[in-house]
PDB file of N, CA and C in Angstrom:
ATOM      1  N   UNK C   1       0.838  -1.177   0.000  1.00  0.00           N
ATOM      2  CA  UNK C   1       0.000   0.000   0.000  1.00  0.00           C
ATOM      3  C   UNK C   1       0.884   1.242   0.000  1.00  0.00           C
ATOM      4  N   UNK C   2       0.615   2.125  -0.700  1.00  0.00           N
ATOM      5  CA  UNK C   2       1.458   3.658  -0.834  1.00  0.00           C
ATOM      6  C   UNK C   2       0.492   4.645  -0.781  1.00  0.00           C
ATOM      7  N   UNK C   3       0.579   5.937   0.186  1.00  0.00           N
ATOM      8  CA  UNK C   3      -0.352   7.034  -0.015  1.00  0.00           C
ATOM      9  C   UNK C   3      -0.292   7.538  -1.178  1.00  0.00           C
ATOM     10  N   UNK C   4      -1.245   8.177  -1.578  1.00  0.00           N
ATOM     11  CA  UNK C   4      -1.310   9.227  -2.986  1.00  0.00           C
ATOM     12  C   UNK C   4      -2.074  10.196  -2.440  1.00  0.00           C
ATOM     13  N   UNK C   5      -1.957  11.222  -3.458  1.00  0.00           N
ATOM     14  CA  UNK C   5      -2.459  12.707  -3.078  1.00  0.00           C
ATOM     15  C   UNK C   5      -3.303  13.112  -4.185  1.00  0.00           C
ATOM     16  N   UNK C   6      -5.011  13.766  -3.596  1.00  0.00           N
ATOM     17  CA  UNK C   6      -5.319  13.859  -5.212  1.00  0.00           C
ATOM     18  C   UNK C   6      -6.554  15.020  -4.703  1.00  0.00           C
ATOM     19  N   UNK C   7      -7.095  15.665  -5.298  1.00  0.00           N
ATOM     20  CA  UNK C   7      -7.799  16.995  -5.320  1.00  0.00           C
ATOM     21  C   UNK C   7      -9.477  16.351  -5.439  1.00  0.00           C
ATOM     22  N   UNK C   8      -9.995  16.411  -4.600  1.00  0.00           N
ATOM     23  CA  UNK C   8     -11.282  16.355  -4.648  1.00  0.00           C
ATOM     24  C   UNK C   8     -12.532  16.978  -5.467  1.00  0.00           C
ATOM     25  N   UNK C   9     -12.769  16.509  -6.580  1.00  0.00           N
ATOM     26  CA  UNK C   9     -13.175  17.274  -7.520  1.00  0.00           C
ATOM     27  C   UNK C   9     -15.263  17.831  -6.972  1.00  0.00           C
ATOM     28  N   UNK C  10     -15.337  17.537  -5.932  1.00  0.00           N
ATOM     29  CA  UNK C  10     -16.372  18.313  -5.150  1.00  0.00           C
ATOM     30  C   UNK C  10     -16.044  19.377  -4.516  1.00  0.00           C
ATOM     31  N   UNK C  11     -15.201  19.291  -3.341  1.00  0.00           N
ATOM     32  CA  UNK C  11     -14.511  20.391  -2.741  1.00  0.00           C
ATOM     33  C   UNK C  11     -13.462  20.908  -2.758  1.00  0.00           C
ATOM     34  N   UNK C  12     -12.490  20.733  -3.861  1.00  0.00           N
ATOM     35  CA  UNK C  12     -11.256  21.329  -4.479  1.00  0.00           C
ATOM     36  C   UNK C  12     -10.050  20.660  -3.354  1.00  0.00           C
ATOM     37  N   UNK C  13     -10.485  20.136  -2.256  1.00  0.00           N
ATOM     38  CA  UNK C  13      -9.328  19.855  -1.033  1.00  0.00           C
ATOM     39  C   UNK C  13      -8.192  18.852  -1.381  1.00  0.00           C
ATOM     40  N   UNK C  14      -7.234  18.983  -1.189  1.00  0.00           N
ATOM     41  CA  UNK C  14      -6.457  17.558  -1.407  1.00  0.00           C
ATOM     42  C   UNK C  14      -6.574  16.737  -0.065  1.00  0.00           C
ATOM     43  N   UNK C  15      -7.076  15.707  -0.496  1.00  0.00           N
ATOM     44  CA  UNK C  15      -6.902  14.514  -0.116  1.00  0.00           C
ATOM     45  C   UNK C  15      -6.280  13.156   0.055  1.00  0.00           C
ATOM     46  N   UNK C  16      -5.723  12.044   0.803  1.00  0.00           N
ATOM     47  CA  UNK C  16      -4.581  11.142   0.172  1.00  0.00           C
ATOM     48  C   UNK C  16      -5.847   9.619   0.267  1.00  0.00           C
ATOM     49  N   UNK C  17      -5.149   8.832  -0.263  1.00  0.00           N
ATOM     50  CA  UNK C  17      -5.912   7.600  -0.783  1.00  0.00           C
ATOM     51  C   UNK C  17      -4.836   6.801  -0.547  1.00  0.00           C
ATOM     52  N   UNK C  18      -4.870   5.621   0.162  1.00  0.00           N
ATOM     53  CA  UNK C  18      -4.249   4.182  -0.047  1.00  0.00           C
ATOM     54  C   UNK C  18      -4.176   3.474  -1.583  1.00  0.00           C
ATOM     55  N   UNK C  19      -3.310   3.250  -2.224  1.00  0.00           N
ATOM     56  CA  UNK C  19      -3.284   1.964  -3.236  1.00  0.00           C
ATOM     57  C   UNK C  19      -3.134   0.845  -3.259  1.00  0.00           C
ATOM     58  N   UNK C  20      -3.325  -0.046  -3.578  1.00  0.00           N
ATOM     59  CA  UNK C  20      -2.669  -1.720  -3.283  1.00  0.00           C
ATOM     60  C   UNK C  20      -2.058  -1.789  -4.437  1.00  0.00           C
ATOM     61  N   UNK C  21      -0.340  -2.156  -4.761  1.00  0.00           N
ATOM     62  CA  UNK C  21      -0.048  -1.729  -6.012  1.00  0.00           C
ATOM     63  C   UNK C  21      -0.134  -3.526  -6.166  1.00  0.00           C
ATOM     64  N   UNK C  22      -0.586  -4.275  -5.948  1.00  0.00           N
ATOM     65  CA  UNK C  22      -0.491  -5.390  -6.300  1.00  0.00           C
ATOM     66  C   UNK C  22      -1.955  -6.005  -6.952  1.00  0.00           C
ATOM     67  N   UNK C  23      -2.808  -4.945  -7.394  1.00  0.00           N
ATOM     68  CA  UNK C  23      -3.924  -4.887  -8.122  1.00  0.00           C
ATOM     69  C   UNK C  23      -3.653  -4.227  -8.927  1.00  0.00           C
ATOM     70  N   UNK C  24      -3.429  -4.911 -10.236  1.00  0.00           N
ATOM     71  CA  UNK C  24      -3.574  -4.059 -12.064  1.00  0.00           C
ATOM     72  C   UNK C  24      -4.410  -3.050 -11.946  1.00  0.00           C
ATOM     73  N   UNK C  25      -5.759  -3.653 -11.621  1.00  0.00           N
ATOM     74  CA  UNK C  25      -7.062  -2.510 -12.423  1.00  0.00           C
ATOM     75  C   UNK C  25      -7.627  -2.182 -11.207  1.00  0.00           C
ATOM     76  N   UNK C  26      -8.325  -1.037 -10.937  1.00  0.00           N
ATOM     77  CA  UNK C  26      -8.789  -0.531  -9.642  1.00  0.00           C
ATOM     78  C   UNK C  26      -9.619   0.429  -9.630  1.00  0.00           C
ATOM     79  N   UNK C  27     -11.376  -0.148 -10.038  1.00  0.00           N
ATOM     80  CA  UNK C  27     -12.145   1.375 -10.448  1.00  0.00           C
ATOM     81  C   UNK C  27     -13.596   0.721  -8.963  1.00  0.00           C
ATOM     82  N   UNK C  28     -13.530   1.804  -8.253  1.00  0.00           N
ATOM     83  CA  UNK C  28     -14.281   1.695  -7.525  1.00  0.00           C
ATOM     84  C   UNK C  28     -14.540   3.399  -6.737  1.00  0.00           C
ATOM     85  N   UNK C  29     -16.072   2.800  -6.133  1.00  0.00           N
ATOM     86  CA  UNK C  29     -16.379   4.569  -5.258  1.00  0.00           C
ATOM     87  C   UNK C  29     -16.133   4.638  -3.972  1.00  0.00           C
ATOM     88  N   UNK C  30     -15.544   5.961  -3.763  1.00  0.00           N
ATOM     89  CA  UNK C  30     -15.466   6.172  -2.378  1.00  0.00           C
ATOM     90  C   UNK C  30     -15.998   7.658  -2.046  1.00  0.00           C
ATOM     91  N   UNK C  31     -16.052   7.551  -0.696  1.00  0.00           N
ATOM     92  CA  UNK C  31     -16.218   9.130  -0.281  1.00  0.00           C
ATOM     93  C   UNK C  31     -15.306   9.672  -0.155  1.00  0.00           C
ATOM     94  N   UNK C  32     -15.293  11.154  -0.805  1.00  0.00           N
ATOM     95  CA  UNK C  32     -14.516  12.221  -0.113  1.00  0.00           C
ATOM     96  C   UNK C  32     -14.077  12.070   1.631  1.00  0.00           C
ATOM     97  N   UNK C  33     -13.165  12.379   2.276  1.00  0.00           N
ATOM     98  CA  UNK C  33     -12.961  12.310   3.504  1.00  0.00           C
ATOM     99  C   UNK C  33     -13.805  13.585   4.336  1.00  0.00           C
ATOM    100  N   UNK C  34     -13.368  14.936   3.225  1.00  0.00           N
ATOM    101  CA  UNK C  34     -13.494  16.057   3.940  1.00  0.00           C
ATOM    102  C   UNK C  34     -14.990  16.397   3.574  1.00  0.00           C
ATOM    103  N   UNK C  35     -15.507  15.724   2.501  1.00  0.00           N
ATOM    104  CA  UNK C  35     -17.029  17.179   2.012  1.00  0.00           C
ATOM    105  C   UNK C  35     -18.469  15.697   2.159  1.00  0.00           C
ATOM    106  N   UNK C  36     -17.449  14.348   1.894  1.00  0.00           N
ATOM    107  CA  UNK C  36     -18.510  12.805   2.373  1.00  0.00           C
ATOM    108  C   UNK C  36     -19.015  12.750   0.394  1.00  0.00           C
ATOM    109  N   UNK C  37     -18.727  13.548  -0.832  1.00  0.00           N
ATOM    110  CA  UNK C  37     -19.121  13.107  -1.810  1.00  0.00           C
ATOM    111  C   UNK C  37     -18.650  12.092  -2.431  1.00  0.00           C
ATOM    112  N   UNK C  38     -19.676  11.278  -2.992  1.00  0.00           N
ATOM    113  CA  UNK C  38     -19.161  10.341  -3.605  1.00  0.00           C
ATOM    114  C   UNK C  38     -18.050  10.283  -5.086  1.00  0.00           C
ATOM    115  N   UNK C  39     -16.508   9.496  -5.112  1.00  0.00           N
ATOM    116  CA  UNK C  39     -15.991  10.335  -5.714  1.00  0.00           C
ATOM    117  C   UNK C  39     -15.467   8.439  -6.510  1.00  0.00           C
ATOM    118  N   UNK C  40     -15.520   8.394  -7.860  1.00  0.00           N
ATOM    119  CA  UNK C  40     -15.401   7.662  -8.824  1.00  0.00           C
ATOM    120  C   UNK C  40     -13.635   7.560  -9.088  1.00  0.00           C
ATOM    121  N   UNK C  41     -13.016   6.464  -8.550  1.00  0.00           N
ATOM    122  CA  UNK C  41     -11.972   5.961  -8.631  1.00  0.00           C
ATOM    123  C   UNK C  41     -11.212   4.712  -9.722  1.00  0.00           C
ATOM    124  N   UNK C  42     -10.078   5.454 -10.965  1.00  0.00           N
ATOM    125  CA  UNK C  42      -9.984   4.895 -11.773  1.00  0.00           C
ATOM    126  C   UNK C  42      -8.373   4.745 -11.926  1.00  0.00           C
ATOM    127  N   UNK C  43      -7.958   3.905 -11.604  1.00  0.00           N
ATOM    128  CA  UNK C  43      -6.791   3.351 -10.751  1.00  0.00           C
ATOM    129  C   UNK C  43      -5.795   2.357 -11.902  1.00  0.00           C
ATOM    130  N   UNK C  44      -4.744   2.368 -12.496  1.00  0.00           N
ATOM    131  CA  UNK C  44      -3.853   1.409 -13.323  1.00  0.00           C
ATOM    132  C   UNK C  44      -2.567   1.366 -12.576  1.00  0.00           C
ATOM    133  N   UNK C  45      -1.736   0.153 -12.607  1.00  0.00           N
ATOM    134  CA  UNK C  45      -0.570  -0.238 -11.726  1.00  0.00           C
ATOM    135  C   UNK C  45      -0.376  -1.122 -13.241  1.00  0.00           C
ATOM    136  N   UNK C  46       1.410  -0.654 -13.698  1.00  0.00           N
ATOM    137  CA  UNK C  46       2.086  -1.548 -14.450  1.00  0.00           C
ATOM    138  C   UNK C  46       3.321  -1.489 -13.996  1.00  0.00           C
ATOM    139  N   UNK C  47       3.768  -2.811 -13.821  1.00  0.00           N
ATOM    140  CA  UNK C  47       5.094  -3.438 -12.873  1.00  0.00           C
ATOM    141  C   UNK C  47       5.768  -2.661 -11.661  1.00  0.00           C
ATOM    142  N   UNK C  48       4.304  -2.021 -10.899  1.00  0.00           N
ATOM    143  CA  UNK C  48       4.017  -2.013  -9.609  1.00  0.00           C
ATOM    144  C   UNK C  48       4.195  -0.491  -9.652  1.00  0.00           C
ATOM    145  N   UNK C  49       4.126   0.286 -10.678  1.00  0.00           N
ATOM    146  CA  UNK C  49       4.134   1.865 -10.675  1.00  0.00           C
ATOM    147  C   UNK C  49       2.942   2.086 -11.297  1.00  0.00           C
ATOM    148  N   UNK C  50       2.507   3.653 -10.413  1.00  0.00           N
ATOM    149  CA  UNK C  50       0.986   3.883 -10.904  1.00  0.00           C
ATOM    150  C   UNK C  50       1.278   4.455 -11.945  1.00  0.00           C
ATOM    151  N   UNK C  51       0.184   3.668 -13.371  1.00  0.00           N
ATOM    152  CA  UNK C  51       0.547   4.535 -14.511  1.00  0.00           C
ATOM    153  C   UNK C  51      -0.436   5.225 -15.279  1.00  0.00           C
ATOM    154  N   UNK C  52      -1.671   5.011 -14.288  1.00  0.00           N
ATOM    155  CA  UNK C  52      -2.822   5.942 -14.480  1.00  0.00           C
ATOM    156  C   UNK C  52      -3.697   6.124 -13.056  1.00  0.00           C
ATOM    157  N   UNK C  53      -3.892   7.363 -13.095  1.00  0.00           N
ATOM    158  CA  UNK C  53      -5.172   7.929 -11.903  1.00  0.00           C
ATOM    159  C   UNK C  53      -5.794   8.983 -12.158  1.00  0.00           C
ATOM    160  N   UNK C  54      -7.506   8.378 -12.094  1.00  0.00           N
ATOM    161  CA  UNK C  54      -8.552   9.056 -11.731  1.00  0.00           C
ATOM    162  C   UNK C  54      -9.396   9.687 -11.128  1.00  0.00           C
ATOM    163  N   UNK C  55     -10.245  10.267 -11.150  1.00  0.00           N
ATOM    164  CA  UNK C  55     -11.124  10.641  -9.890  1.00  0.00           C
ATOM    165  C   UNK C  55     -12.116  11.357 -10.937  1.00  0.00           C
ATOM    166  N   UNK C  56     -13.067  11.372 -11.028  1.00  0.00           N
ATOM    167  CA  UNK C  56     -14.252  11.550 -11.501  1.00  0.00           C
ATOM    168  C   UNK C  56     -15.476  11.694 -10.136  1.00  0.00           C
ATOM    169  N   UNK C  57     -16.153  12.838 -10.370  1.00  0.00           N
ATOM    170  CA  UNK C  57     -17.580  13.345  -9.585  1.00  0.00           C
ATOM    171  C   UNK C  57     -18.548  12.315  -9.860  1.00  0.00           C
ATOM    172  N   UNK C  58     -18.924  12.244  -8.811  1.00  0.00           N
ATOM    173  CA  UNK C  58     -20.266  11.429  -9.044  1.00  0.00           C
ATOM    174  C   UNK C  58     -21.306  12.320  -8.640  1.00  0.00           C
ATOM    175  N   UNK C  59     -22.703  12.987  -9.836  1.00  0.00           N
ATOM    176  CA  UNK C  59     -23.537  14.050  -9.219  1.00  0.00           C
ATOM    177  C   UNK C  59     -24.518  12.840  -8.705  1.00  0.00           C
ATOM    178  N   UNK C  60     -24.884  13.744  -7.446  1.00  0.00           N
ATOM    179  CA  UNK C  60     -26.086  13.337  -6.706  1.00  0.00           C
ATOM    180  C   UNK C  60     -27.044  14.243  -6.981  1.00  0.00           C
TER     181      UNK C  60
END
């Protein structure tokens, strides 16, 4: 697991996120920490470096 740092595209805040770099593909939702929105997670690991990250709004 490695922290990452990434901007909350509800409340502009940076925020950090856990990875498991031992998962290829990694698209799942979570909440914001600071504002609780739901925030669309789109995650790639090739030979254990992140080589893509997402974050996409989810409107309610």
């Amino acid at each position: 697991m490695e922290e990452h740092f990434y901007q909350c595209p509800h409340c502009w805040e940076e925020v950090s996120i856990l990875i498991d770099f031992s998962q290829a593909s990694q698209n799942y939702i979570e909440d914001c920490e600071v504002c609780c929105n739901p925030i669309q997670f789109n995650i790639s690991i090739l030979d254990h470096t992140l080589s893509s990250f997402e974050v996409n709004s989810i409107e309610q």
